[in-house]
mmCIF file of C-alpha atoms (C1' of nucleotides) in Angstrom:
data_model
loop_
_atom_site.group_PDB
_atom_site.id
_atom_site.type_symbol
_atom_site.label_atom_id
_atom_site.label_comp_id
_atom_site.label_asym_id
_atom_site.label_seq_id
_atom_site.Cartn_x
_atom_site.Cartn_y
_atom_site.Cartn_z
ATOM 1 C CA MET A 1 -63.720 4.402 296.724
ATOM 2 C CA TRP A 2 -66.848 6.437 297.158
ATOM 3 C CA PRO A 3 -69.862 5.181 299.011
ATOM 4 C CA LEU A 4 -72.049 4.281 296.081
ATOM 5 C CA SER A 5 -74.671 6.878 296.822
ATOM 6 C CA GLN A 6 -72.080 9.669 296.847
ATOM 7 C CA LYS A 7 -70.378 8.697 293.638
ATOM 8 C CA PRO A 8 -70.702 11.717 291.355
ATOM 9 C CA GLY A 9 -73.388 11.356 288.750
ATOM 10 C CA TRP A 10 -74.720 8.163 290.219
ATOM 11 C CA ALA A 11 -78.066 9.549 291.254
ATOM 12 C CA ALA A 12 -78.613 11.222 287.896
ATOM 13 C CA ALA A 13 -77.723 8.102 285.931
ATOM 14 C CA THR A 14 -79.785 5.875 288.153
ATOM 15 C CA ALA A 15 -82.757 8.174 288.137
ATOM 16 C CA ILE A 16 -83.557 7.687 284.470
ATOM 17 C CA TRP A 17 -85.604 4.524 284.834
ATOM 18 C CA SER A 18 -87.916 6.015 287.426
ATOM 19 C CA THR A 19 -89.187 8.401 284.770
ATOM 20 C CA ARG A 20 -89.315 5.564 282.265
ATOM 21 C CA MET A 21 -91.304 3.320 284.542
ATOM 22 C CA SER A 22 -93.939 6.026 284.749
ATOM 23 C CA LEU A 23 -93.931 6.700 281.033
ATOM 24 C CA ALA A 24 -94.473 3.028 280.338
ATOM 25 C CA ARG A 25 -97.310 3.003 282.871
ATOM 26 C CA LEU A 26 -95.526 0.454 285.002
ATOM 27 C CA ASP A 27 -96.607 2.513 287.986
ATOM 28 C CA ASN A 28 -100.228 1.758 287.256
ATOM 29 C CA LYS A 29 -102.070 -0.437 289.692
ATOM 30 C CA TRP A 30 -103.696 -2.709 287.137
ATOM 31 C CA THR A 31 -101.345 -2.712 284.161
ATOM 32 C CA ALA A 32 -99.154 -5.520 285.445
ATOM 33 C CA MET A 33 -102.047 -7.796 286.300
ATOM 34 C CA VAL A 34 -103.794 -7.348 282.980
ATOM 35 C CA VAL A 35 -100.609 -8.036 281.029
ATOM 36 C CA ILE A 36 -99.875 -11.164 283.060
ATOM 37 C CA ALA A 37 -103.414 -12.397 282.487
ATOM 38 C CA LEU A 38 -103.177 -11.788 278.747
ATOM 39 C CA GLY A 39 -99.877 -13.616 278.566
ATOM 40 C CA ARG A 40 -101.444 -16.760 279.944
ATOM 41 C CA GLY A 41 -104.275 -17.225 277.517
ATOM 42 C CA ASP A 42 -104.637 -16.422 273.869
ATOM 43 C CA GLY A 43 -107.491 -14.256 272.744
ATOM 44 C CA LEU A 44 -108.994 -13.562 276.119
ATOM 45 C CA ARG A 45 -112.350 -11.867 276.178
ATOM 46 C CA PHE A 46 -113.398 -8.882 278.221
ATOM 47 C CA GLY A 47 -115.401 -11.026 280.608
ATOM 48 C CA ASP A 48 -112.556 -13.500 281.072
ATOM 49 C CA LEU A 49 -110.247 -10.688 282.054
ATOM 50 C CA ARG A 50 -112.712 -9.354 284.575
ATOM 51 C CA ALA A 51 -112.916 -12.789 286.156
ATOM 52 C CA VAL A 52 -109.169 -13.325 286.267
ATOM 53 C CA VAL A 53 -108.098 -9.888 287.409
ATOM 54 C CA GLN A 54 -110.049 -9.922 290.603
ATOM 55 C CA GLY A 55 -111.380 -6.695 291.948
ATOM 56 C CA ILE A 56 -111.186 -4.677 288.749
ATOM 57 C CA SER A 57 -114.338 -2.902 287.657
ATOM 58 C CA ALA A 58 -115.605 -2.852 284.088
ATOM 59 C CA LYS A 59 -114.827 0.814 283.775
ATOM 60 C CA VAL A 60 -111.263 0.549 284.988
ATOM 61 C CA LEU A 61 -110.613 -2.558 282.890
ATOM 62 C CA THR A 62 -111.817 -0.688 279.824
ATOM 63 C CA GLU A 63 -109.535 2.237 280.585
ATOM 64 C CA THR A 64 -106.568 -0.004 281.286
ATOM 65 C CA LEU A 65 -107.057 -1.916 278.037
ATOM 66 C CA ARG A 66 -107.374 1.334 276.054
ATOM 67 C CA ASP A 67 -104.150 2.647 277.533
ATOM 68 C CA LEU A 68 -102.326 -0.592 276.820
ATOM 69 C CA GLU A 69 -103.659 -0.623 273.283
ATOM 70 C CA ARG A 70 -102.534 2.956 272.826
ATOM 71 C CA ASP A 71 -99.080 2.044 274.081
ATOM 72 C CA GLY A 72 -98.735 -0.833 271.642
ATOM 73 C CA ILE A 73 -98.818 -3.531 274.322
ATOM 74 C CA VAL A 74 -102.231 -4.991 273.581
ATOM 75 C CA ALA A 75 -104.127 -5.673 270.367
ATOM 76 C CA ARG A 76 -107.904 -5.560 270.275
ATOM 77 C CA HIS A 77 -109.975 -7.734 267.943
ATOM 78 C CA GLU A 78 -113.631 -6.965 267.578
ATOM 79 C CA TYR A 79 -115.962 -9.437 265.911
ATOM 80 C CA ALA A 80 -119.167 -8.090 264.427
ATOM 81 C CA GLU A 81 -121.445 -10.744 265.862
ATOM 82 C CA MET A 82 -124.480 -10.821 268.032
ATOM 83 C CA PRO A 83 -123.863 -10.965 270.945
ATOM 84 C CA PRO A 84 -120.628 -9.069 270.405
ATOM 85 C CA ARG A 85 -117.274 -10.705 270.994
ATOM 86 C CA VAL A 86 -114.045 -8.851 271.618
ATOM 87 C CA GLU A 87 -110.721 -10.542 272.167
ATOM 88 C CA TYR A 88 -107.507 -9.107 273.482
ATOM 89 C CA GLU A 89 -104.001 -10.381 273.012
ATOM 90 C CA LEU A 90 -100.484 -9.168 273.593
ATOM 91 C CA THR A 91 -98.555 -7.630 270.723
ATOM 92 C CA ALA A 92 -94.926 -8.551 270.083
ATOM 93 C CA LEU A 93 -93.942 -5.663 272.322
ATOM 94 C CA GLY A 94 -96.428 -6.799 274.917
ATOM 95 C CA ARG A 95 -94.916 -10.268 274.971
ATOM 96 C CA THR A 96 -91.507 -8.834 275.787
ATOM 97 C CA LEU A 97 -93.095 -7.035 278.714
ATOM 98 C CA HIS A 98 -94.858 -10.156 279.829
ATOM 99 C CA VAL A 99 -91.563 -11.890 280.624
ATOM 100 C CA PRO A 100 -90.466 -9.716 283.559
ATOM 101 C CA LEU A 101 -94.030 -9.255 284.743
ATOM 102 C CA GLN A 102 -94.650 -12.967 284.878
ATOM 103 C CA ALA A 103 -91.509 -13.332 286.969
ATOM 104 C CA LEU A 104 -92.977 -10.754 289.306
ATOM 105 C CA GLY A 105 -96.238 -12.662 289.488
ATOM 106 C CA ARG A 106 -94.343 -15.807 290.389
ATOM 107 C CA TRP A 107 -92.523 -13.928 293.126
ATOM 108 C CA ALA A 108 -95.876 -12.870 294.538
ATOM 109 C CA GLU A 109 -97.165 -16.449 294.520
ATOM 110 C CA LYS A 110 -94.047 -17.714 296.202
ATOM 111 C CA HIS A 111 -93.396 -15.094 298.858
ATOM 112 C CA THR A 112 -96.733 -13.674 299.965
ATOM 113 C CA ALA A 113 -96.758 -15.915 303.003
ATOM 114 C CA GLU A 114 -93.395 -14.542 304.143
ATOM 115 C CA VAL A 115 -94.579 -10.988 303.639
ATOM 116 C CA LEU A 116 -97.687 -11.643 305.670
ATOM 117 C CA GLU A 117 -95.647 -13.221 308.466
ATOM 118 C CA ALA A 118 -93.279 -10.265 308.575
ATOM 119 C CA ARG A 119 -96.249 -7.953 308.730
ATOM 120 C CA GLU A 120 -97.753 -9.794 311.673
ATOM 121 C CA ALA A 121 -94.438 -9.874 313.502
ATOM 122 C CA TYR A 122 -93.973 -6.160 312.953
ATOM 123 C CA ASP A 123 -97.452 -5.349 314.205
ATOM 124 C CA ALA A 124 -96.980 -7.603 317.220
ATOM 125 C CA GLY A 125 -93.818 -5.711 318.143
ATOM 126 C CA ARG A 126 -95.603 -2.397 317.937
ATOM 127 C CA ARG A 127 -98.401 -3.476 320.235
ATOM 128 C CA MET B 1 -109.837 -28.936 273.535
ATOM 129 C CA TRP B 2 -111.328 -26.014 275.368
ATOM 130 C CA PRO B 3 -110.476 -22.470 274.516
ATOM 131 C CA LEU B 4 -108.128 -21.681 277.358
ATOM 132 C CA SER B 5 -110.373 -19.118 278.923
ATOM 133 C CA GLN B 6 -113.273 -21.568 279.090
ATOM 134 C CA LYS B 7 -111.340 -24.424 280.579
ATOM 135 C CA PRO B 8 -113.052 -25.227 283.867
ATOM 136 C CA GLY B 9 -111.274 -23.852 286.887
ATOM 137 C CA TRP B 10 -108.815 -21.889 284.845
ATOM 138 C CA ALA B 11 -110.008 -18.482 285.942
ATOM 139 C CA ALA B 12 -110.076 -19.462 289.593
ATOM 140 C CA ALA B 13 -106.593 -20.965 289.491
ATOM 141 C CA THR B 14 -105.178 -18.066 287.534
ATOM 142 C CA ALA B 15 -106.821 -15.465 289.708
ATOM 143 C CA ILE B 16 -104.781 -16.265 292.782
ATOM 144 C CA TRP B 17 -101.796 -14.078 291.961
ATOM 145 C CA SER B 18 -103.884 -10.975 291.408
ATOM 146 C CA THR B 19 -104.795 -11.046 295.084
ATOM 147 C CA ARG B 20 -101.212 -11.859 295.974
ATOM 148 C CA MET B 21 -99.816 -8.974 293.987
ATOM 149 C CA SER B 22 -101.985 -6.643 296.027
ATOM 150 C CA LEU B 23 -101.108 -8.260 299.322
ATOM 151 C CA ALA B 24 -97.430 -7.875 298.559
ATOM 152 C CA ARG B 25 -98.051 -4.230 297.664
ATOM 153 C CA LEU B 26 -96.849 -4.793 294.114
ATOM 154 C CA ASP B 27 -99.772 -2.671 292.998
ATOM 155 C CA ASN B 28 -98.298 0.350 294.732
ATOM 156 C CA LYS B 29 -97.033 3.147 292.540
ATOM 157 C CA TRP B 30 -93.687 3.616 294.305
ATOM 158 C CA THR B 31 -92.857 0.216 295.776
ATOM 159 C CA ALA B 32 -91.118 -1.080 292.681
ATOM 160 C CA MET B 33 -88.999 2.012 292.192
ATOM 161 C CA VAL B 34 -87.839 2.156 295.801
ATOM 162 C CA VAL B 35 -86.877 -1.518 295.796
ATOM 163 C CA ILE B 36 -84.953 -1.153 292.538
ATOM 164 C CA ALA B 37 -83.130 1.851 293.925
ATOM 165 C CA LEU B 38 -82.222 0.016 297.116
ATOM 166 C CA GLY B 39 -80.951 -2.944 295.173
ATOM 167 C CA ARG B 40 -78.440 -0.800 293.353
ATOM 168 C CA GLY B 41 -76.641 0.742 296.293
ATOM 169 C CA ASP B 42 -75.899 -0.523 299.738
ATOM 170 C CA GLY B 43 -76.976 1.479 302.720
ATOM 171 C CA LEU B 44 -78.798 4.235 300.871
ATOM 172 C CA ARG B 45 -79.874 7.210 302.914
ATOM 173 C CA PHE B 46 -83.256 8.880 302.913
ATOM 174 C CA GLY B 47 -81.962 11.811 300.899
ATOM 175 C CA ASP B 48 -80.325 9.551 298.320
ATOM 176 C CA LEU B 49 -83.587 7.754 297.780
ATOM 177 C CA ARG B 50 -85.475 10.996 297.281
ATOM 178 C CA ALA B 51 -82.962 12.019 294.640
ATOM 179 C CA VAL B 52 -83.051 8.701 292.812
ATOM 180 C CA VAL B 53 -86.767 8.042 292.901
ATOM 181 C CA GLN B 54 -87.746 11.159 291.068
ATOM 182 C CA GLY B 55 -91.034 12.794 291.885
ATOM 183 C CA ILE B 56 -91.629 11.153 295.252
ATOM 184 C CA SER B 57 -92.357 13.449 298.179
ATOM 185 C CA ALA B 58 -90.805 13.048 301.604
ATOM 186 C CA LYS B 59 -94.081 12.027 303.101
ATOM 187 C CA VAL B 60 -94.810 9.333 300.569
ATOM 188 C CA LEU B 61 -91.247 8.028 300.675
ATOM 189 C CA THR B 62 -91.531 7.703 304.447
ATOM 190 C CA GLU B 63 -94.793 5.814 304.136
ATOM 191 C CA THR B 64 -93.435 3.553 301.422
ATOM 192 C CA LEU B 65 -90.339 2.707 303.450
ATOM 193 C CA ARG B 66 -92.416 1.988 306.552
ATOM 194 C CA ASP B 67 -94.649 -0.361 304.608
ATOM 195 C CA LEU B 68 -91.686 -2.145 303.063
ATOM 196 C CA GLU B 69 -90.048 -2.448 306.463
ATOM 197 C CA ARG B 70 -93.256 -3.837 307.890
ATOM 198 C CA ASP B 71 -93.407 -6.388 305.091
ATOM 199 C CA GLY B 72 -89.861 -7.582 305.699
ATOM 200 C CA ILE B 73 -88.491 -6.232 302.420
ATOM 201 C CA VAL B 74 -86.415 -3.387 303.783
ATOM 202 C CA ALA B 75 -84.244 -3.011 306.885
ATOM 203 C CA ARG B 76 -83.803 0.356 308.544
ATOM 204 C CA HIS B 77 -80.613 1.347 310.364
ATOM 205 C CA GLU B 78 -80.690 4.451 312.479
ATOM 206 C CA TYR B 79 -77.453 5.968 313.763
ATOM 207 C CA ALA B 80 -77.670 8.177 316.845
ATOM 208 C CA GLU B 81 -75.515 10.965 315.491
ATOM 209 C CA MET B 82 -75.917 14.638 314.964
ATOM 210 C CA PRO B 83 -77.020 15.329 312.316
ATOM 211 C CA PRO B 84 -78.987 12.061 312.220
ATOM 212 C CA ARG B 85 -78.201 9.405 309.668
ATOM 213 C CA VAL B 86 -80.547 6.635 308.596
ATOM 214 C CA GLU B 87 -79.691 3.994 306.068
ATOM 215 C CA TYR B 88 -81.950 1.567 304.295
ATOM 216 C CA GLU B 89 -81.073 -1.746 302.708
ATOM 217 C CA LEU B 90 -82.878 -4.737 301.317
ATOM 218 C CA THR B 91 -83.372 -7.786 303.504
ATOM 219 C CA ALA B 92 -82.776 -11.289 302.149
ATOM 220 C CA LEU B 93 -86.442 -11.376 301.150
ATOM 221 C CA GLY B 94 -86.097 -7.959 299.592
ATOM 222 C CA ARG B 95 -83.194 -9.113 297.455
ATOM 223 C CA THR B 96 -85.291 -11.927 296.008
ATOM 224 C CA LEU B 97 -87.878 -9.329 295.041
ATOM 225 C CA HIS B 98 -85.246 -7.108 293.532
ATOM 226 C CA VAL B 99 -84.451 -9.647 290.828
ATOM 227 C CA PRO B 100 -87.741 -9.507 288.895
ATOM 228 C CA LEU B 101 -88.152 -5.802 289.575
ATOM 229 C CA GLN B 102 -84.760 -5.002 288.151
ATOM 230 C CA ALA B 103 -85.695 -6.943 285.038
ATOM 231 C CA LEU B 104 -88.763 -4.770 284.817
ATOM 232 C CA GLY B 105 -86.655 -1.643 285.162
ATOM 233 C CA ARG B 106 -84.443 -2.820 282.321
ATOM 234 C CA TRP B 107 -87.508 -3.398 280.169
ATOM 235 C CA ALA B 108 -88.559 0.179 280.833
ATOM 236 C CA GLU B 109 -85.140 1.520 279.838
ATOM 237 C CA LYS B 110 -85.120 -0.531 276.683
ATOM 238 C CA HIS B 111 -88.656 -0.137 275.378
ATOM 239 C CA THR B 112 -89.932 3.273 276.441
ATOM 240 C CA ALA B 113 -89.163 4.695 273.017
ATOM 241 C CA GLU B 114 -91.326 2.058 271.339
ATOM 242 C CA VAL B 115 -94.167 2.737 273.744
ATOM 243 C CA LEU B 116 -93.983 6.446 273.057
ATOM 244 C CA GLU B 117 -93.974 5.857 269.298
ATOM 245 C CA ALA B 118 -97.010 3.599 269.535
ATOM 246 C CA ARG B 119 -98.741 6.245 271.603
ATOM 247 C CA GLU B 120 -98.081 8.933 269.029
ATOM 248 C CA ALA B 121 -99.209 6.719 266.179
ATOM 249 C CA TYR B 122 -102.411 5.862 268.027
ATOM 250 C CA ASP B 123 -103.160 9.498 268.740
ATOM 251 C CA ALA B 124 -102.412 10.475 265.147
ATOM 252 C CA GLY B 125 -104.927 7.897 263.929
ATOM 253 C CA ARG B 126 -107.609 9.260 266.217
ATOM 254 C CA ARG B 127 -107.158 12.818 265.044
ATOM 255 C "C1'" DC C 1 -80.641 15.373 308.227
ATOM 256 C "C1'" DG C 2 -84.590 12.814 308.481
ATOM 257 C "C1'" DG C 3 -88.323 12.909 309.512
ATOM 258 C "C1'" DT C 4 -93.718 13.991 311.315
ATOM 259 C "C1'" DA C 5 -98.171 16.690 311.365
ATOM 260 C "C1'" DT C 6 -101.631 18.954 309.082
ATOM 261 C "C1'" DC C 7 -104.238 20.542 305.547
ATOM 262 C "C1'" DC C 8 -106.234 20.024 301.238
ATOM 263 C "C1'" DG C 9 -106.858 19.218 296.106
ATOM 264 C "C1'" DT C 10 -107.455 15.707 292.691
ATOM 265 C "C1'" DG C 11 -107.185 11.405 290.402
ATOM 266 C "C1'" DT C 12 -108.510 6.847 290.649
ATOM 267 C "C1'" DA C 13 -111.837 3.904 291.077
ATOM 268 C "C1'" DG C 14 -116.589 2.105 292.754
ATOM 269 C "C1'" DA C 15 -121.694 1.941 292.023
ATOM 270 C "C1'" DT C 16 -125.384 2.347 289.150
ATOM 271 C "C1'" DA C 17 -127.893 2.820 285.059
ATOM 272 C "C1'" DC C 18 -128.103 2.492 280.343
ATOM 273 C "C1'" DT C 19 -126.863 0.986 275.131
ATOM 274 C "C1'" DG C 20 -125.402 -1.264 270.462
ATOM 275 C "C1'" DC D 1 -121.609 -9.490 275.853
ATOM 276 C "C1'" DA D 2 -119.004 -5.590 276.037
ATOM 277 C "C1'" DG D 3 -118.966 -1.820 276.882
ATOM 278 C "C1'" DT D 4 -120.224 3.811 277.953
ATOM 279 C "C1'" DA D 5 -121.993 7.611 280.893
ATOM 280 C "C1'" DT D 6 -122.577 9.845 285.056
ATOM 281 C "C1'" DC D 7 -122.076 10.671 289.645
ATOM 282 C "C1'" DT D 8 -119.648 10.299 293.781
ATOM 283 C "C1'" DA D 9 -116.112 9.410 297.528
ATOM 284 C "C1'" DC D 10 -112.260 8.612 299.574
ATOM 285 C "C1'" DA D 11 -107.468 7.353 299.464
ATOM 286 C "C1'" DC D 12 -103.396 9.045 297.633
ATOM 287 C "C1'" DG D 13 -100.185 12.175 297.355
ATOM 288 C "C1'" DG D 14 -98.479 17.272 297.148
ATOM 289 C "C1'" DA D 15 -97.333 21.585 299.833
ATOM 290 C "C1'" DT D 16 -96.135 23.646 303.861
ATOM 291 C "C1'" DA D 17 -94.581 24.056 308.450
ATOM 292 C "C1'" DC D 18 -92.337 22.355 312.232
ATOM 293 C "C1'" DC D 19 -89.389 18.993 315.427
ATOM 294 C "C1'" DG D 20 -85.503 15.750 317.582
#
DNA sequence: CGGTATCCGTGTAGATACTG
DNA sequence: CAGTATCTACACGGATACCG
């Protein structure tokens, strides 16, 4: 048989998802983390999210949440109180996305040490 | 009981993975796509990868592959031929990462249409 | 073929200040 | 509290040219 990469039409067929990943914003730096965070707690507030998704600025969190809301992943609930309270939760669509993303988060928890070791070994070899 | 987000220590405990995701480069735009591509074919060549991961430039693909090699996700095999041939494949660690990423790719295939619809609806409402 | 080197534009994100 | 507005910078990535 053909080497997989030379099989006619393989590249074209396989290439579809790379466009899709971009369309669904899965190439965005913060999207995954925000969705994972939202999947863990119900009705998380803006401030909670900032605390959980470490390193994100208020501006970027706002933009990320807007994009996710626009894409039907996140629902926003604003309460007309003083001081204001806004809660975010995943939509039904968002919960389907949360499943693979949570698996990814678990991979990160589990294997970061190995990655870091490999990195050190690689750098040691270069020196 | 406490609202989840106010439970003491919850934010701190939950926050760990957001650092880990970054450390493992899972916040990189192209990492996921390259790993998915590599998981689908064995011994993919540089040119194959460029064709499959649409939109990536040679420079950025090189950098991405170097980083993944450094992190122990990807193995590089160079053959001293003319013209040169270089093949890339996932390591054992890389294959464990491929599992959740492939699930993510499938989500993208399956739900992009819904995302795009939501986006249109949102924009229509704003207009 | 499979890169690297260089240059350079721009998007992404940080800091800061301000508001309903 | 939950943002918005503005300004800025630098990393990211694209284009081009060249090399082993």
